[in-house]
PDB file of C-alpha atoms in Angstrom:
ATOM      1  CA  MET A  33     -28.964   8.446  -7.455  1.00 71.00           C
ATOM      2  CA  THR A  34     -26.458  11.070  -9.055  1.00 82.00           C
ATOM      3  CA  ALA A  35     -24.726  10.493 -12.299  1.00 83.00           C
ATOM      4  CA  ALA A  36     -21.507  10.226 -10.506  1.00 82.00           C
ATOM      5  CA  ARG A  37     -22.858   7.708  -8.061  1.00 86.00           C
ATOM      6  CA  TRP A  38     -24.238   5.625 -11.267  1.00 88.00           C
ATOM      7  CA  ALA A  39     -20.698   5.996 -12.858  1.00 89.00           C
ATOM      8  CA  LEU A  40     -19.141   4.605  -9.759  1.00 90.00           C
ATOM      9  CA  HIS A  41     -21.428   1.684  -9.243  1.00 93.00           C
ATOM     10  CA  PRO A  42     -20.162  -2.034  -9.521  1.00 93.00           C
ATOM     11  CA  VAL A  43     -22.654  -2.913 -11.973  1.00 95.00           C
ATOM     12  CA  THR A  44     -21.889   0.328 -14.269  1.00 95.00           C
ATOM     13  CA  LEU A  45     -18.291  -0.524 -14.054  1.00 95.00           C
ATOM     14  CA  ALA A  46     -18.646  -4.489 -14.705  1.00 95.00           C
ATOM     15  CA  LEU A  47     -20.768  -3.727 -17.580  1.00 96.00           C
ATOM     16  CA  ALA A  48     -18.235  -0.819 -19.007  1.00 96.00           C
ATOM     17  CA  LEU A  49     -15.514  -3.386 -18.842  1.00 96.00           C
ATOM     18  CA  LEU A  50     -17.587  -5.864 -20.859  1.00 96.00           C
ATOM     19  CA  ALA A  51     -18.258  -2.881 -23.360  1.00 96.00           C
ATOM     20  CA  GLY A  52     -14.647  -2.614 -23.557  1.00 95.00           C
ATOM     21  CA  CYS A  53     -14.017  -6.562 -24.245  1.00 95.00           C
ATOM     22  CA  VAL A  54     -16.716  -6.473 -26.817  1.00 94.00           C
ATOM     23  CA  GLY A  55     -15.298  -3.310 -28.522  1.00 94.00           C
ATOM     24  CA  ALA A  56     -11.895  -4.641 -28.530  1.00 92.00           C
ATOM     25  CA  VAL A  57     -12.923  -7.927 -30.151  1.00 92.00           C
ATOM     26  CA  ALA A  58     -15.225  -6.123 -32.462  1.00 92.00           C
ATOM     27  CA  ALA A  59     -12.194  -3.647 -33.594  1.00 89.00           C
ATOM     28  CA  ASP A  60     -10.132  -6.756 -34.276  1.00 83.00           C
ATOM     29  CA  ALA A  61      -6.828  -4.632 -33.807  1.00 79.00           C
ATOM     30  CA  VAL A  62      -3.499  -5.743 -33.066  1.00 79.00           C
ATOM     31  CA  ALA A  63      -4.113  -4.545 -29.525  1.00 84.00           C
ATOM     32  CA  THR A  64      -7.142  -6.920 -28.781  1.00 89.00           C
ATOM     33  CA  ALA A  65      -5.064  -9.703 -27.400  1.00 90.00           C
ATOM     34  CA  PRO A  66      -3.351  -7.423 -24.694  1.00 92.00           C
ATOM     35  CA  LEU A  67      -6.392  -5.694 -23.854  1.00 94.00           C
ATOM     36  CA  LEU A  68      -8.216  -8.790 -23.378  1.00 94.00           C
ATOM     37  CA  ALA A  69      -5.227  -9.918 -21.019  1.00 94.00           C
ATOM     38  CA  VAL A  70      -5.774  -6.823 -18.836  1.00 96.00           C
ATOM     39  CA  ALA A  71      -9.508  -7.413 -18.882  1.00 96.00           C
ATOM     40  CA  VAL A  72      -9.034 -10.945 -17.533  1.00 96.00           C
ATOM     41  CA  GLY A  73      -6.880 -10.003 -14.720  1.00 95.00           C
ATOM     42  CA  LEU A  74      -9.251  -6.447 -13.888  1.00 95.00           C
ATOM     43  CA  ALA A  75     -12.111  -8.863 -13.881  1.00 95.00           C
ATOM     44  CA  ALA A  76     -10.317 -11.301 -11.218  1.00 93.00           C
ATOM     45  CA  GLY A  77      -9.110  -8.527  -9.179  1.00 91.00           C
ATOM     46  CA  PHE A  78     -12.114  -6.823  -9.167  1.00 92.00           C
ATOM     47  CA  ALA A  79     -14.291  -9.904  -8.121  1.00 90.00           C
ATOM     48  CA  ASN A  80     -11.599 -10.879  -5.516  1.00 85.00           C
ATOM     49  CA  SER A  81     -11.715  -7.567  -3.492  1.00 79.00           C
ATOM     50  CA  GLY A  82     -15.005  -7.739  -2.099  1.00 65.00           C
ATOM     51  CA  SER A  83     -16.145  -4.875  -0.158  1.00 49.00           C
ATOM     52  CA  THR A  84     -12.594  -3.459   0.682  1.00 50.00           C
TER      53      THR A  84
ATOM     54  CA  MET B 296       2.988 -13.966  -8.386  1.00 66.00           C
ATOM     55  CA  ALA B 297       1.921 -13.832 -12.252  1.00 65.00           C
ATOM     56  CA  CYS B 298       5.550 -13.680 -13.285  1.00 67.00           C
ATOM     57  CA  VAL B 299       6.477 -16.569 -11.035  1.00 73.00           C
ATOM     58  CA  ALA B 300       3.334 -18.643 -12.662  1.00 71.00           C
ATOM     59  CA  ALA B 301       4.337 -17.445 -15.985  1.00 70.00           C
ATOM     60  CA  VAL B 302       7.867 -18.872 -15.435  1.00 71.00           C
ATOM     61  CA  LEU B 303       6.677 -21.953 -14.221  1.00 75.00           C
ATOM     62  CA  GLY B 304       4.165 -21.969 -16.861  1.00 71.00           C
ATOM     63  CA  ALA B 305       6.587 -22.066 -19.398  1.00 75.00           C
ATOM     64  CA  LEU B 306       7.448 -25.760 -18.723  1.00 80.00           C
ATOM     65  CA  PRO B 307       4.165 -27.261 -19.410  1.00 82.00           C
ATOM     66  CA  GLN B 308       3.452 -24.772 -22.025  1.00 86.00           C
ATOM     67  CA  ALA B 309       6.521 -26.323 -23.724  1.00 84.00           C
ATOM     68  CA  LEU B 310       5.999 -29.771 -23.031  1.00 89.00           C
ATOM     69  CA  VAL B 311       2.122 -30.260 -23.166  1.00 90.00           C
ATOM     70  CA  PRO B 312       0.317 -30.242 -26.220  1.00 92.00           C
ATOM     71  CA  ALA B 313      -1.971 -27.390 -26.275  1.00 90.00           C
ATOM     72  CA  PRO B 314      -5.264 -29.373 -26.729  1.00 91.00           C
ATOM     73  CA  VAL B 315      -4.380 -31.000 -23.517  1.00 93.00           C
ATOM     74  CA  ARG B 316      -3.724 -27.686 -21.858  1.00 93.00           C
ATOM     75  CA  ALA B 317      -6.659 -26.079 -23.240  1.00 92.00           C
ATOM     76  CA  GLY B 318      -8.869 -28.863 -21.712  1.00 93.00           C
ATOM     77  CA  LEU B 319      -7.569 -28.865 -18.824  1.00 94.00           C
ATOM     78  CA  LEU B 320      -8.154 -25.030 -18.484  1.00 95.00           C
ATOM     79  CA  GLY B 321     -11.773 -25.401 -19.881  1.00 95.00           C
ATOM     80  CA  LEU B 322     -12.607 -27.759 -17.061  1.00 96.00           C
ATOM     81  CA  ALA B 323     -11.451 -25.308 -14.591  1.00 95.00           C
ATOM     82  CA  ALA B 324     -13.215 -22.489 -16.477  1.00 96.00           C
ATOM     83  CA  LEU B 325     -16.549 -24.468 -16.372  1.00 96.00           C
ATOM     84  CA  ALA B 326     -15.986 -25.341 -12.560  1.00 95.00           C
ATOM     85  CA  VAL B 327     -15.312 -21.786 -11.744  1.00 95.00           C
ATOM     86  CA  LEU B 328     -18.256 -20.212 -13.866  1.00 95.00           C
ATOM     87  CA  ALA B 329     -20.542 -22.647 -12.199  1.00 95.00           C
ATOM     88  CA  ARG B 330     -19.106 -21.638  -8.742  1.00 94.00           C
ATOM     89  CA  GLU B 331     -19.296 -17.937  -9.345  1.00 92.00           C
ATOM     90  CA  LEU B 332     -23.111 -18.381 -10.980  1.00 93.00           C
ATOM     91  CA  GLY B 333     -23.871 -19.979  -7.666  1.00 91.00           C
ATOM     92  CA  LEU B 334     -24.520 -23.272  -9.044  1.00 93.00           C
ATOM     93  CA  TRP B 335     -21.897 -25.322  -7.496  1.00 90.00           C
ATOM     94  CA  ARG B 336     -20.450 -24.453  -4.019  1.00 88.00           C
ATOM     95  CA  PHE B 337     -16.854 -25.745  -3.345  1.00 86.00           C
ATOM     96  CA  ALA B 338     -14.089 -23.961  -1.703  1.00 84.00           C
ATOM     97  CA  VAL B 339     -10.866 -22.639  -3.261  1.00 82.00           C
ATOM     98  CA  PRO B 340      -7.348 -22.285  -1.735  1.00 77.00           C
ATOM     99  CA  GLU B 341      -6.951 -19.141   0.627  1.00 74.00           C
ATOM    100  CA  ASN B 342      -4.863 -18.117   3.253  1.00 72.00           C
ATOM    101  CA  ALA B 343      -8.136 -16.809   5.334  1.00 69.00           C
ATOM    102  CA  ARG B 344      -6.462 -14.577   7.310  1.00 72.00           C
ATOM    103  CA  LEU B 345      -6.479 -10.677   7.498  1.00 73.00           C
ATOM    104  CA  VAL B 346      -3.106  -8.916   7.655  1.00 71.00           C
ATOM    105  CA  PRO B 347      -2.844  -7.648  11.128  1.00 76.00           C
ATOM    106  CA  GLU B 348      -3.240  -3.754  11.402  1.00 76.00           C
ATOM    107  CA  ASP B 349       0.055  -3.412  13.336  1.00 78.00           C
ATOM    108  CA  VAL B 350       2.156  -4.508  10.055  1.00 74.00           C
ATOM    109  CA  GLN B 351       1.478  -0.954   8.523  1.00 75.00           C
ATOM    110  CA  HIS B 352       3.135   0.687  11.592  1.00 78.00           C
ATOM    111  CA  ARG B 353       6.375  -1.396  11.394  1.00 76.00           C
ATOM    112  CA  ALA B 354       9.574   0.397  10.144  1.00 72.00           C
ATOM    113  CA  GLN B 355       9.246   2.439   7.151  1.00 75.00           C
ATOM    114  CA  TRP B 356       8.284  -0.423   4.941  1.00 78.00           C
ATOM    115  CA  GLY B 357       5.312  -1.399   7.024  1.00 76.00           C
ATOM    116  CA  ALA B 358       2.456   0.040   4.603  1.00 77.00           C
ATOM    117  CA  LEU B 359       4.377  -1.630   1.482  1.00 75.00           C
ATOM    118  CA  GLN B 360       4.062  -4.755   3.259  1.00 77.00           C
ATOM    119  CA  PHE B 361       0.651  -4.523   4.216  1.00 75.00           C
ATOM    120  CA  GLY B 362      -0.372  -3.497   0.741  1.00 73.00           C
ATOM    121  CA  PHE B 363       1.756  -6.402  -0.676  1.00 73.00           C
ATOM    122  CA  GLU B 364       0.154  -8.938   1.460  1.00 75.00           C
ATOM    123  CA  MET B 365      -3.333  -7.824   0.817  1.00 71.00           C
ATOM    124  CA  GLY B 366      -3.027  -6.836  -2.621  1.00 68.00           C
ATOM    125  CA  THR B 367      -1.252  -9.963  -3.858  1.00 69.00           C
ATOM    126  CA  GLY B 368      -4.090 -12.055  -1.817  1.00 68.00           C
ATOM    127  CA  MET B 369      -1.366 -13.758   0.032  1.00 71.00           C
ATOM    128  CA  ARG B 370      -2.712 -13.029   3.151  1.00 71.00           C
ATOM    129  CA  THR B 371      -6.490 -12.291   3.174  1.00 72.00           C
ATOM    130  CA  TYR B 372      -9.663 -13.985   2.248  1.00 74.00           C
ATOM    131  CA  SER B 373     -10.816 -15.003  -1.489  1.00 78.00           C
ATOM    132  CA  PRO B 374     -14.102 -14.464  -2.099  1.00 83.00           C
ATOM    133  CA  SER B 375     -13.951 -15.306  -5.776  1.00 87.00           C
ATOM    134  CA  ALA B 376     -12.362 -18.207  -7.731  1.00 90.00           C
ATOM    135  CA  LEU B 377     -11.343 -15.966 -10.553  1.00 94.00           C
ATOM    136  CA  PRO B 378      -7.872 -15.363  -9.515  1.00 92.00           C
ATOM    137  CA  HIS B 379      -7.224 -18.937  -9.196  1.00 92.00           C
ATOM    138  CA  LEU B 380      -8.652 -19.502 -12.352  1.00 95.00           C
ATOM    139  CA  VAL B 381      -6.306 -16.798 -14.000  1.00 94.00           C
ATOM    140  CA  LEU B 382      -3.318 -18.160 -12.425  1.00 92.00           C
ATOM    141  CA  ALA B 383      -4.144 -21.618 -14.147  1.00 93.00           C
ATOM    142  CA  ALA B 384      -4.525 -19.768 -17.138  1.00 94.00           C
ATOM    143  CA  VAL B 385      -1.202 -18.027 -16.942  1.00 93.00           C
ATOM    144  CA  VAL B 386       0.371 -21.507 -16.124  1.00 92.00           C
ATOM    145  CA  LEU B 387      -1.485 -23.234 -18.770  1.00 93.00           C
ATOM    146  CA  VAL B 388      -1.955 -20.867 -21.948  1.00 92.00           C
ATOM    147  CA  VAL B 389      -0.854 -17.384 -21.484  1.00 91.00           C
ATOM    148  CA  PRO B 390       2.460 -16.675 -23.290  1.00 90.00           C
ATOM    149  CA  LEU B 391       5.009 -15.520 -21.196  1.00 89.00           C
ATOM    150  CA  PRO B 392       5.239 -11.634 -22.528  1.00 90.00           C
ATOM    151  CA  VAL B 393       1.287 -11.289 -21.732  1.00 91.00           C
ATOM    152  CA  ALA B 394       1.479 -12.641 -18.334  1.00 92.00           C
ATOM    153  CA  PRO B 395       2.488  -8.945 -17.160  1.00 93.00           C
ATOM    154  CA  LEU B 396      -0.483  -7.436 -18.542  1.00 95.00           C
ATOM    155  CA  VAL B 397      -2.836  -9.903 -16.862  1.00 95.00           C
ATOM    156  CA  ALA B 398      -0.873  -9.208 -13.504  1.00 93.00           C
ATOM    157  CA  VAL B 399      -1.459  -5.355 -14.311  1.00 95.00           C
ATOM    158  CA  GLY B 400      -5.285  -5.642 -14.807  1.00 95.00           C
ATOM    159  CA  PHE B 401      -5.421  -7.782 -11.605  1.00 93.00           C
ATOM    160  CA  ALA B 402      -3.582  -5.073  -9.591  1.00 91.00           C
ATOM    161  CA  ALA B 403      -5.850  -2.391 -11.232  1.00 94.00           C
ATOM    162  CA  GLY B 404      -9.223  -4.492  -9.964  1.00 93.00           C
ATOM    163  CA  ARG B 405      -7.874  -4.966  -6.579  1.00 88.00           C
ATOM    164  CA  PHE B 406      -6.641  -1.223  -6.348  1.00 89.00           C
ATOM    165  CA  ALA B 407     -10.224  -0.197  -7.796  1.00 90.00           C
ATOM    166  CA  MET B 408     -11.739  -1.148  -4.707  1.00 87.00           C
ATOM    167  CA  PRO B 409     -10.739   1.063  -1.917  1.00 86.00           C
ATOM    168  CA  VAL B 410     -10.491   3.910  -4.517  1.00 91.00           C
ATOM    169  CA  LEU B 411     -13.967   3.471  -5.370  1.00 90.00           C
ATOM    170  CA  SER B 412     -14.960   2.781  -1.727  1.00 89.00           C
ATOM    171  CA  ASN B 413     -13.268   6.410  -0.848  1.00 89.00           C
ATOM    172  CA  ALA B 414     -14.829   8.118  -3.943  1.00 90.00           C
ATOM    173  CA  TRP B 415     -18.242   6.789  -2.841  1.00 89.00           C
ATOM    174  CA  SER B 416     -18.419   8.306   0.798  1.00 86.00           C
ATOM    175  CA  ASP B 417     -16.768   8.683   3.808  1.00 85.00           C
ATOM    176  CA  ASP B 418     -18.933   6.782   6.215  1.00 87.00           C
ATOM    177  CA  GLY B 419     -18.415   3.307   4.506  1.00 81.00           C
ATOM    178  CA  ALA B 420     -21.441   2.945   2.549  1.00 88.00           C
ATOM    179  CA  TRP B 421     -19.598   1.180  -0.196  1.00 88.00           C
ATOM    180  CA  THR B 422     -20.013  -1.919   1.656  1.00 89.00           C
ATOM    181  CA  ALA B 423     -23.656  -2.071   1.499  1.00 91.00           C
ATOM    182  CA  VAL B 424     -23.313  -0.977  -2.216  1.00 92.00           C
ATOM    183  CA  TRP B 425     -21.202  -3.418  -3.113  1.00 91.00           C
ATOM    184  CA  ALA B 426     -23.271  -6.221  -1.132  1.00 91.00           C
ATOM    185  CA  ALA B 427     -26.217  -5.315  -3.073  1.00 93.00           C
ATOM    186  CA  ALA B 428     -24.740  -5.376  -6.514  1.00 93.00           C
ATOM    187  CA  GLU B 429     -22.746  -8.792  -5.724  1.00 92.00           C
ATOM    188  CA  PRO B 430     -25.166 -11.030  -6.876  1.00 93.00           C
ATOM    189  CA  VAL B 431     -25.159  -9.232 -10.325  1.00 94.00           C
ATOM    190  CA  VAL B 432     -21.670  -8.277 -10.549  1.00 95.00           C
ATOM    191  CA  ARG B 433     -19.991 -11.388  -9.504  1.00 94.00           C
ATOM    192  CA  PRO B 434     -21.621 -13.528 -12.229  1.00 95.00           C
ATOM    193  CA  LEU B 435     -20.894 -10.655 -14.951  1.00 96.00           C
ATOM    194  CA  LEU B 436     -17.178 -10.499 -13.894  1.00 96.00           C
ATOM    195  CA  ALA B 437     -17.011 -14.257 -14.079  1.00 96.00           C
ATOM    196  CA  CYS B 438     -18.760 -14.172 -17.506  1.00 96.00           C
ATOM    197  CA  ILE B 439     -16.275 -11.431 -18.623  1.00 96.00           C
ATOM    198  CA  CYS B 440     -12.983 -13.346 -17.463  1.00 96.00           C
ATOM    199  CA  VAL B 441     -14.057 -16.720 -19.076  1.00 96.00           C
ATOM    200  CA  GLY B 442     -15.443 -15.001 -22.083  1.00 96.00           C
ATOM    201  CA  ALA B 443     -12.153 -12.898 -22.518  1.00 95.00           C
ATOM    202  CA  LEU B 444      -9.989 -15.869 -21.717  1.00 93.00           C
ATOM    203  CA  THR B 445     -11.717 -18.003 -24.265  1.00 93.00           C
ATOM    204  CA  VAL B 446     -11.600 -15.306 -27.371  1.00 93.00           C
ATOM    205  CA  ALA B 447      -8.016 -14.468 -26.679  1.00 91.00           C
ATOM    206  CA  THR B 448      -6.971 -18.192 -26.034  1.00 89.00           C
ATOM    207  CA  LEU B 449      -8.927 -19.219 -29.427  1.00 88.00           C
ATOM    208  CA  ALA B 450      -7.555 -16.144 -31.152  1.00 86.00           C
ATOM    209  CA  ALA B 451      -3.785 -17.043 -30.357  1.00 82.00           C
ATOM    210  CA  TRP B 452      -4.261 -20.495 -31.721  1.00 78.00           C
ATOM    211  CA  SER B 453      -5.796 -20.070 -34.835  1.00 76.00           C
TER     212      SER B 453
END
């Protein structure tokens, strides 16, 4: 699989989202709560989309 | 949808004590997590219909109507219980100003799938890729959703 395909792979994207959440919490910044709110919606929207 | 839920949620958030709301959401989160991990099978509310293809050909707003109905999940299937959990969170614990951010995230997540499908290939191979990745991705997304919800809620109340 090419690098581009790996970048678009669902597992890669989910792990990137997880890393973003961990990073936002670790940074303990003012924007942490808003970022987590977006992440919550993103995870739900992505999971609810199925294959299309 | 999120904005309506956020407005409706203003009432329970004002009247019901925070520990009670947190407890209710915690129970819902555990049930949804168990479902997404495949430990517990139960049906979630869903319209269970597809938007007819001819909707997008209606007048000039047909495509918009098609996207609205499918994108919001109002007339489609719901393969995951995470949107239901997020809706419960918006009603029970998410502050009104933060609810639109949740909605933006949800819309981006819904939007990502067709974009990724088109970017992957023209032959519809994305469906097979998603199907193969689903046993890993679905529990992972559930953990992310519940984890982020837990951290954000506890941080807001501490």
